PDB file of C-alpha atoms in Angstrom:
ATOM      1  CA  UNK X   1      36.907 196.534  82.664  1.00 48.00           C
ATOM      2  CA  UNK X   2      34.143 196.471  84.793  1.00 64.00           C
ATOM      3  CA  UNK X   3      34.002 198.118  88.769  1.00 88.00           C
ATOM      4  CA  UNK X   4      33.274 195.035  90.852  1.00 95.00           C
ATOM      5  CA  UNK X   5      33.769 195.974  94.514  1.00 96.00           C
ATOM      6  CA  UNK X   6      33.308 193.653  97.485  1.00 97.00           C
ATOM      7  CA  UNK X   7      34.809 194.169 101.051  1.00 97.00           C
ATOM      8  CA  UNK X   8      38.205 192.951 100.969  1.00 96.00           C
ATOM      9  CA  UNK X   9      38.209 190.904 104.785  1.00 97.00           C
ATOM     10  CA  UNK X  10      35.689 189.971 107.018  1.00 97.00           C
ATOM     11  CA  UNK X  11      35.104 188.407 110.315  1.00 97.00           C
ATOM     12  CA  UNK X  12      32.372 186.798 112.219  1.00 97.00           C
ATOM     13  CA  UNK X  13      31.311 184.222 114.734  1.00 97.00           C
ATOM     14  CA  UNK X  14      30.736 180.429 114.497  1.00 97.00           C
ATOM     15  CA  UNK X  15      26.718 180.211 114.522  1.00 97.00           C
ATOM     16  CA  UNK X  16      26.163 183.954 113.516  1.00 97.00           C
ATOM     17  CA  UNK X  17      24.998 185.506 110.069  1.00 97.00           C
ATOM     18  CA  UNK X  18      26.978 187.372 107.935  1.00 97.00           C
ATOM     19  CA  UNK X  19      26.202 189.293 105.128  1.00 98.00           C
ATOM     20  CA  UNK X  20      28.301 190.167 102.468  1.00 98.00           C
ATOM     21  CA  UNK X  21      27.886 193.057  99.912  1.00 98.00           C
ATOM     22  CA  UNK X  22      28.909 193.480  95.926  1.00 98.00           C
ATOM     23  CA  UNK X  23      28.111 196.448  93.858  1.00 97.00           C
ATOM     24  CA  UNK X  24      28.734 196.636  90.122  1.00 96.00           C
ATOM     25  CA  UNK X  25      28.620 198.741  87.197  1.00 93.00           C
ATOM     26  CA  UNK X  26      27.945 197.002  84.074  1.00 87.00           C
ATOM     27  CA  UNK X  27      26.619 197.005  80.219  1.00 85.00           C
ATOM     28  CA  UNK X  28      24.592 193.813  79.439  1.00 87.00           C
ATOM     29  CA  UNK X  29      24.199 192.695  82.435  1.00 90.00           C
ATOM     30  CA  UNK X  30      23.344 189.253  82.188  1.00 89.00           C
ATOM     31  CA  UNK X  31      23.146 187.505  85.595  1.00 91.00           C
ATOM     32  CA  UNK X  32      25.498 187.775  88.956  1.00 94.00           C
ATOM     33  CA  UNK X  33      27.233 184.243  90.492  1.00 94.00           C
ATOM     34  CA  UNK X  34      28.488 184.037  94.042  1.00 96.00           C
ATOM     35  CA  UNK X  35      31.798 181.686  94.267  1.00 96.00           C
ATOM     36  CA  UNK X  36      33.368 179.891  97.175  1.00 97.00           C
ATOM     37  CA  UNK X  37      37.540 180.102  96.851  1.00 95.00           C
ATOM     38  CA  UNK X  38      39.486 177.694  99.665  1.00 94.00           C
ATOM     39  CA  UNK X  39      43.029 178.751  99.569  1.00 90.00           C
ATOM     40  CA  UNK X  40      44.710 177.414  96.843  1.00 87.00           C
ATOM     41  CA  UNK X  41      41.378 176.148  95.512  1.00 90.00           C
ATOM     42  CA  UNK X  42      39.226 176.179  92.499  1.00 90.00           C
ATOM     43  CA  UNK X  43      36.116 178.121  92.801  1.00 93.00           C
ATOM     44  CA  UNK X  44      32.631 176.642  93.331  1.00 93.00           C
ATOM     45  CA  UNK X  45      29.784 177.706  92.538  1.00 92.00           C
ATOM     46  CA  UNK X  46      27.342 179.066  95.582  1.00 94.00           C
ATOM     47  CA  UNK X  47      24.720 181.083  93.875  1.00 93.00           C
ATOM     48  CA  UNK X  48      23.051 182.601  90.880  1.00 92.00           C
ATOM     49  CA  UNK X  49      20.337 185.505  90.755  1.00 94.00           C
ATOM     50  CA  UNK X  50      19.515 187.677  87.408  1.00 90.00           C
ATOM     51  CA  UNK X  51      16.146 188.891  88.727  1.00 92.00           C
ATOM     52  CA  UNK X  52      15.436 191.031  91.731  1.00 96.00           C
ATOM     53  CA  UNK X  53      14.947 189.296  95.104  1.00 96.00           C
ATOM     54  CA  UNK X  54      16.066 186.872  97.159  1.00 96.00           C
ATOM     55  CA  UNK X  55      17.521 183.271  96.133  1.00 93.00           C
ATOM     56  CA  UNK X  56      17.939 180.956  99.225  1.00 93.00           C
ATOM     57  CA  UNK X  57      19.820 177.949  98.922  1.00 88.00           C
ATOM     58  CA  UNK X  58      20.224 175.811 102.619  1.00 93.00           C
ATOM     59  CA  UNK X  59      22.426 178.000 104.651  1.00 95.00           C
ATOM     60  CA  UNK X  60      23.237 180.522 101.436  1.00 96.00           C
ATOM     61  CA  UNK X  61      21.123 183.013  99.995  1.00 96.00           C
ATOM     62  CA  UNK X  62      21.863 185.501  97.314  1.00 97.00           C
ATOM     63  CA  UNK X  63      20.048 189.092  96.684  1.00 97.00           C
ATOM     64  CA  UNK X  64      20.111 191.379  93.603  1.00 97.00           C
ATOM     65  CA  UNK X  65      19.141 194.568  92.812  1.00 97.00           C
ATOM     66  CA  UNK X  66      19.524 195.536  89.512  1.00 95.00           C
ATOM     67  CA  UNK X  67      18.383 198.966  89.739  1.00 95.00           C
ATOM     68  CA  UNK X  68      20.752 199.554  92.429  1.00 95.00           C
ATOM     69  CA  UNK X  69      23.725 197.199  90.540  1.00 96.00           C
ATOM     70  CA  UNK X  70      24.120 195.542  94.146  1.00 96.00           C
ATOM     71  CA  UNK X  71      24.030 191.967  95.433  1.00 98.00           C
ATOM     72  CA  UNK X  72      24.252 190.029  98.728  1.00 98.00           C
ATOM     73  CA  UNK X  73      25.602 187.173  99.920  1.00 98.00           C
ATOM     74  CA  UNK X  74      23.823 186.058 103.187  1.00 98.00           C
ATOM     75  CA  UNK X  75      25.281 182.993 104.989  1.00 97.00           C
ATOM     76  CA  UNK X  76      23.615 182.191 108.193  1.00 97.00           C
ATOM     77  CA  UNK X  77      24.682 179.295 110.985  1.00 97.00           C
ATOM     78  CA  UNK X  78      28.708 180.117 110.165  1.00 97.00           C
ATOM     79  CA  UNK X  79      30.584 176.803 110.502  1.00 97.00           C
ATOM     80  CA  UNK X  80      34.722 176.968 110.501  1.00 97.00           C
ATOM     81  CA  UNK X  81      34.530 175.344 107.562  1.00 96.00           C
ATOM     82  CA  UNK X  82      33.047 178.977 105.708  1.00 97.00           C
ATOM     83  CA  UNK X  83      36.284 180.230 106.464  1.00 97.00           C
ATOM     84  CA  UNK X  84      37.168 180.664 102.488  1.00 97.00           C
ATOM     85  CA  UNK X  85      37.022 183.934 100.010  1.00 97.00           C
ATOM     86  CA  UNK X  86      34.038 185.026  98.873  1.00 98.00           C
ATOM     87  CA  UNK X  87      34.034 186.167  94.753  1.00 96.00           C
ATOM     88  CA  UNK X  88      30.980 188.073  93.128  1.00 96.00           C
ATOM     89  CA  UNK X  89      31.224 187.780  89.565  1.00 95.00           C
ATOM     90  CA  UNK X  90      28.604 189.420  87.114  1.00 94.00           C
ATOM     91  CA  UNK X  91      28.330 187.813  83.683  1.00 90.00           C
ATOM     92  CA  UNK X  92      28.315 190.424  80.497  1.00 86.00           C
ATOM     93  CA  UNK X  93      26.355 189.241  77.488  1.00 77.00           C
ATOM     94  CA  UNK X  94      26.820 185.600  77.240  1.00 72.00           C
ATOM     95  CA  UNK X  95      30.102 184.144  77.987  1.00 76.00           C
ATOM     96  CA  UNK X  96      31.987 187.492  79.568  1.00 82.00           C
ATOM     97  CA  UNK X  97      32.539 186.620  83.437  1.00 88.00           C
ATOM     98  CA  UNK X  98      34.201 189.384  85.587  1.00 92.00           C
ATOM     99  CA  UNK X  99      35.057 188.804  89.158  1.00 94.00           C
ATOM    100  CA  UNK X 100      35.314 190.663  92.067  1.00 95.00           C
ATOM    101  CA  UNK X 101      38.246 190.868  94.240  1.00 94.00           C
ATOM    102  CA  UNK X 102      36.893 188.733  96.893  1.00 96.00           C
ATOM    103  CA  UNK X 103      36.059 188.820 100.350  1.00 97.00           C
ATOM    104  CA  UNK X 104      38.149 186.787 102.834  1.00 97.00           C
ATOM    105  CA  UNK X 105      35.779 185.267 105.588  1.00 98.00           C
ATOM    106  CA  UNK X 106      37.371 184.562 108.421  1.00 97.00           C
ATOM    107  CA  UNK X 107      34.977 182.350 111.323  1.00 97.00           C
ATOM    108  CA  UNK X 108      36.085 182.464 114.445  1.00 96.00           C
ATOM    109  CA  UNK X 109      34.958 179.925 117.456  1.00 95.00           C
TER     110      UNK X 109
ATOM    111  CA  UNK A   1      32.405 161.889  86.362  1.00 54.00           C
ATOM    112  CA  UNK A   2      35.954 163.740  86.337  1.00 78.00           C
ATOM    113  CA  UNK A   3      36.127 167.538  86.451  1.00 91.00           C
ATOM    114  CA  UNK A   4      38.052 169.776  85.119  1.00 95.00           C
ATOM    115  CA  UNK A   5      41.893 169.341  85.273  1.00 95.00           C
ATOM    116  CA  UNK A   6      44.876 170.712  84.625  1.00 96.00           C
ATOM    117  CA  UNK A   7      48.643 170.192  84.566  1.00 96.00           C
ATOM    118  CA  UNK A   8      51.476 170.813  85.561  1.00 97.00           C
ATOM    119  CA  UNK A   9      49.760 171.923  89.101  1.00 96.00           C
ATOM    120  CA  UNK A  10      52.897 173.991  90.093  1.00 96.00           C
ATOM    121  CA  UNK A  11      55.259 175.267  87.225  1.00 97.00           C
ATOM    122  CA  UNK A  12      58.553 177.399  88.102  1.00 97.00           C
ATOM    123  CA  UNK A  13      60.030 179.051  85.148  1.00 97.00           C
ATOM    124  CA  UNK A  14      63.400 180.923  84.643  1.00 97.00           C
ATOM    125  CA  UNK A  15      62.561 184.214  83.104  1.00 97.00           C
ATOM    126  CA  UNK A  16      62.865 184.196  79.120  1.00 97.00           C
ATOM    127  CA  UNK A  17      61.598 180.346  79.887  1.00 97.00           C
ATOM    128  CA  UNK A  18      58.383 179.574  77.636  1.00 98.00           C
ATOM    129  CA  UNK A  19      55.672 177.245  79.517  1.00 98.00           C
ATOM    130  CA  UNK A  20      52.576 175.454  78.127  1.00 98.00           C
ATOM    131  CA  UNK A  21      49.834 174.872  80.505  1.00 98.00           C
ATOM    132  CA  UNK A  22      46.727 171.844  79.812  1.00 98.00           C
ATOM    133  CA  UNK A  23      43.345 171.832  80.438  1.00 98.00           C
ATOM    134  CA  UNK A  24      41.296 169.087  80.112  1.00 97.00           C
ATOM    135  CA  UNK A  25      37.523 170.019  80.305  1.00 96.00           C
ATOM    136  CA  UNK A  26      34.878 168.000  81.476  1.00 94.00           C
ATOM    137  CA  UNK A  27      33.838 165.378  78.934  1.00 93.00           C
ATOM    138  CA  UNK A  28      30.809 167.170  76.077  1.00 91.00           C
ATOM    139  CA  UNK A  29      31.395 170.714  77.585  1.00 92.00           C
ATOM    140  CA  UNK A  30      31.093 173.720  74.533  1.00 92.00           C
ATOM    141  CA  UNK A  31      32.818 176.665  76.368  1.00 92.00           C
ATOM    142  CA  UNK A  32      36.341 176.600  77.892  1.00 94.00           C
ATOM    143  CA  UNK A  33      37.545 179.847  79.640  1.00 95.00           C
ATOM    144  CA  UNK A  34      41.218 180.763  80.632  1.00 97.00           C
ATOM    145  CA  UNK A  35      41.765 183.080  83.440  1.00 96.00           C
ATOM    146  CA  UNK A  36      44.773 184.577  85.668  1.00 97.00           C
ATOM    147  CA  UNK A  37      44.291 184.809  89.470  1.00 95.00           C
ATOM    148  CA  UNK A  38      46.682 187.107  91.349  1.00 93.00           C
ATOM    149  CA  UNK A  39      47.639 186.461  94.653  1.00 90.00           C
ATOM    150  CA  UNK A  40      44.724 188.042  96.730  1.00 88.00           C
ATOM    151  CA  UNK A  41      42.527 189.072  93.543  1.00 91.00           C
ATOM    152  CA  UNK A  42      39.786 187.567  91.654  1.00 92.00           C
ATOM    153  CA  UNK A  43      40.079 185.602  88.520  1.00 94.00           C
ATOM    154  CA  UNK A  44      40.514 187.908  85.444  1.00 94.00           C
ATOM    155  CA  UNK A  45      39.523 186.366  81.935  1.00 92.00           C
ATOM    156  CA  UNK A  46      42.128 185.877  79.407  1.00 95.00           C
ATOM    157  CA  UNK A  47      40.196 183.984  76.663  1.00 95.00           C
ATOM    158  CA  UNK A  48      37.031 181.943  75.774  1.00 92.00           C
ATOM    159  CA  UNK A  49      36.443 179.197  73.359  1.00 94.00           C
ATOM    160  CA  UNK A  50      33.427 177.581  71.925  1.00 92.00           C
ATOM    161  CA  UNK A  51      34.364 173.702  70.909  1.00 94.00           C
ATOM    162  CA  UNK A  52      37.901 174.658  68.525  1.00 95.00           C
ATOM    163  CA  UNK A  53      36.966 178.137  67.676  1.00 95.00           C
ATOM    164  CA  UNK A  54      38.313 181.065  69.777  1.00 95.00           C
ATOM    165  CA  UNK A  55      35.831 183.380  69.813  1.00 91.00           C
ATOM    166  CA  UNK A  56      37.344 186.154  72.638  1.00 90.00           C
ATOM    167  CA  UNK A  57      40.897 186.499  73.479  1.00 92.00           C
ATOM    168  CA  UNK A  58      40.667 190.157  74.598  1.00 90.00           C
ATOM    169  CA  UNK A  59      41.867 189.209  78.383  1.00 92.00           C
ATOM    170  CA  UNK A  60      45.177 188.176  76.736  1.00 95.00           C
ATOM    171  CA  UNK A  61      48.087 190.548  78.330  1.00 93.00           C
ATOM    172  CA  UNK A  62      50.248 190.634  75.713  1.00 94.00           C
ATOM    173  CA  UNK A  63      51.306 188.408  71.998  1.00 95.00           C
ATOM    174  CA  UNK A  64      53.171 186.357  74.581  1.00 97.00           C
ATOM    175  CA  UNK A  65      50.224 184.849  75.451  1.00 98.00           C
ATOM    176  CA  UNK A  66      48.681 182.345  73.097  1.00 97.00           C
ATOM    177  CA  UNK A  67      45.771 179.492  73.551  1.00 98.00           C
ATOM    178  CA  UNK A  68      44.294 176.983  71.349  1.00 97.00           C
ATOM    179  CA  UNK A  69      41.971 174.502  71.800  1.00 97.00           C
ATOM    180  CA  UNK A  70      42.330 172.708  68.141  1.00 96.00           C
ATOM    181  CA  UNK A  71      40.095 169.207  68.414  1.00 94.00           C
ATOM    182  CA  UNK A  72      37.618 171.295  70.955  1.00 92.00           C
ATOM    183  CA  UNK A  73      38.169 169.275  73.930  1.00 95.00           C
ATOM    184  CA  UNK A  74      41.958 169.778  75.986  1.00 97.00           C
ATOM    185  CA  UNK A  75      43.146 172.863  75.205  1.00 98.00           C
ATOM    186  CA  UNK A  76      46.828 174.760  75.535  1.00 98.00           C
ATOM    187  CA  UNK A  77      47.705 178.167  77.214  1.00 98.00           C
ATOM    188  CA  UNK A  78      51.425 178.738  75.952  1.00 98.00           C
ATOM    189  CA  UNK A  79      53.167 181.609  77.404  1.00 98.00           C
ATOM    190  CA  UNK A  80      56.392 182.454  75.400  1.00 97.00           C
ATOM    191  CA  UNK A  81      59.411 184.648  76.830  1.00 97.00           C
ATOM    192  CA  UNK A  82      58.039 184.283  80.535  1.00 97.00           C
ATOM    193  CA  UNK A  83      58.301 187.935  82.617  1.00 97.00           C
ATOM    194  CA  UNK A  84      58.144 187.695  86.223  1.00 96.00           C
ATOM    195  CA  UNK A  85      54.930 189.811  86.330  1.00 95.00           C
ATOM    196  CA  UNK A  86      53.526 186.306  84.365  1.00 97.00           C
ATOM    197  CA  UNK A  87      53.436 184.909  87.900  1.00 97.00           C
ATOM    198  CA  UNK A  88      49.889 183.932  88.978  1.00 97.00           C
ATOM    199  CA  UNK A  89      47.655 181.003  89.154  1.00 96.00           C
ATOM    200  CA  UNK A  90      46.023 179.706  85.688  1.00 98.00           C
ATOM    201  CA  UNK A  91      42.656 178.941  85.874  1.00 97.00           C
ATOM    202  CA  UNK A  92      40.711 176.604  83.538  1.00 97.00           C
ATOM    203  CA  UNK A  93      36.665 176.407  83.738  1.00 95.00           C
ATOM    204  CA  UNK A  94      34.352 174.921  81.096  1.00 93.00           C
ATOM    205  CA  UNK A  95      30.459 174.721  80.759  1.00 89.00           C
ATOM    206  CA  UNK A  96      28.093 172.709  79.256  1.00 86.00           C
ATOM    207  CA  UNK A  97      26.710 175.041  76.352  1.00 76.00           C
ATOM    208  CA  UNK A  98      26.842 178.161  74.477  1.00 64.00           C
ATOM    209  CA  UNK A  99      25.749 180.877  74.027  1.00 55.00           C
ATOM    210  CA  UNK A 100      25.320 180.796  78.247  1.00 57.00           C
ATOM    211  CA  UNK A 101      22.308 181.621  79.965  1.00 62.00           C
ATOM    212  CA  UNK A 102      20.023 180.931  83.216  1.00 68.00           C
ATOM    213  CA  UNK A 103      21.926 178.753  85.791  1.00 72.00           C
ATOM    214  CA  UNK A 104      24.849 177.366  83.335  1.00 73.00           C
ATOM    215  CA  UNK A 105      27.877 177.991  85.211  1.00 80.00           C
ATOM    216  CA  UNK A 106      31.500 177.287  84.891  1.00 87.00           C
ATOM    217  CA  UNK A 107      33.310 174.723  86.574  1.00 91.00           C
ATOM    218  CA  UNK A 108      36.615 175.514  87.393  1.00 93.00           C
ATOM    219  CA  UNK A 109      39.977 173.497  87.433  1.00 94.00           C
ATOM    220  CA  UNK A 110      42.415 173.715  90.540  1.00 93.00           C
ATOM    221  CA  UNK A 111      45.037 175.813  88.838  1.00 95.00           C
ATOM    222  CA  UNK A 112      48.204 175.780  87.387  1.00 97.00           C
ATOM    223  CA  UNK A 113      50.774 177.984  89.682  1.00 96.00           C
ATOM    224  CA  UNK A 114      53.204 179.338  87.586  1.00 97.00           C
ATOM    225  CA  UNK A 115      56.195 180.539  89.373  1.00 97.00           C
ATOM    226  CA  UNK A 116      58.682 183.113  86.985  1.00 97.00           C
ATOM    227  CA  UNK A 117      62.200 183.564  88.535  1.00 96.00           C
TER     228      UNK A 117
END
């Protein structure tokens, strides 16, 4: 398999910025996706980097290092609706997507 | 246009039980993906599929677990002799093209919650 880690809970204010981490370890690494998961949801797609830097997308913006095998997910102006789990998934090769566990977000008023 | 669906949403199975779940892509997509989601983990690939042809089943836990996809559009995830560690959420995503690259993501179904007593 491959070692996908993201923080397993997090909290944070309606209005703040919160930023949340993925590393990975990975052969043919060929471009890292950020999810949104509502409970008992499909996922949709946030986010997609495969070069270095900074993707920003409205509220969302995604970071990758691939020297480092790390991403970010930034979201900034938290609404309630945010409150979801966050999944970092790296994509092997072509077709070959592997998730991370995902990181519950919990906004708070 | 529709997404991607899938049926029965909620499936409880007496153990020994065999269960076929459906997925019905979106309409011209290449690449159809199976995966299992455990309660409080991410999705974990099971199998892929380019139009009929099954080109990765690797993810597949055991020869309990079989999928086809022959016309390549709907395709089948049959799980035969259920075991109560089958219990998870079945997730169907397709995309547009293969082999994947740049933005092409998957877009996933809402699930098929399979419940082994």
């Amino acid at each position: 398999g491959q070692n996908i880690d993201q923080p397993t809970e997090m909290t944070a204010t309606e209005g703040a910025i919160v930023q949340i981490n993925c590393t990975y370890q990975t052969s043919g690494f060929n471009g890292l996706f950020w999810y949104q998961q509502h409970a008992g949801e499909a996922p949709t797609f946030l986010s997609y980097n495969v070069l270095d830097g900074l993707e920003e997308k409205g509220r969302f913006s995604s970071f990758l290092s691939r020297s480092k095998g790390y991403s970010y997910l930034l979201l900034k102006e938290l609404q309630m609706k945010d409150s979801a789990s966050y999944l970092c998934a790296v994509r092997r090769d072509f077709n070959k997507f592997y998730f991370g566990s995902g990181t519950k977000l919990n906004v708070k008023p | 246009g529709a997404g991607v669906s899938q049926s029965p949403r909620y499936k409880v199975a007496k153990r020994g039980q065999d269960v076929a779940l459906r997925c019905d892509p979106i309409s011209g997509h290449v690449s159809l993906f199976w995966y299992q989601q455990a309660l409080g983990q991410g999705p974990e690939f099971l199998t892929y599929f380019q139009n009929e042809a099954q080109l990765d089943k690797s993810g597949l836990p055991s020869d309990r677990f079989f999928a086809e996809r022959p016309e390549g559009s709907v395709s089948t995830l049959k799980i035969q002799r259920t075991q109560q560690e089958d219990s998870a959420v079945y997730l169907c995503a397709s995309s547009l093209r293969f082999p994947a690259g740049g933005q092409e993501t998957q877009y996933f179904g809402p699930g098929t919650r399979l419940l082994v007593l």
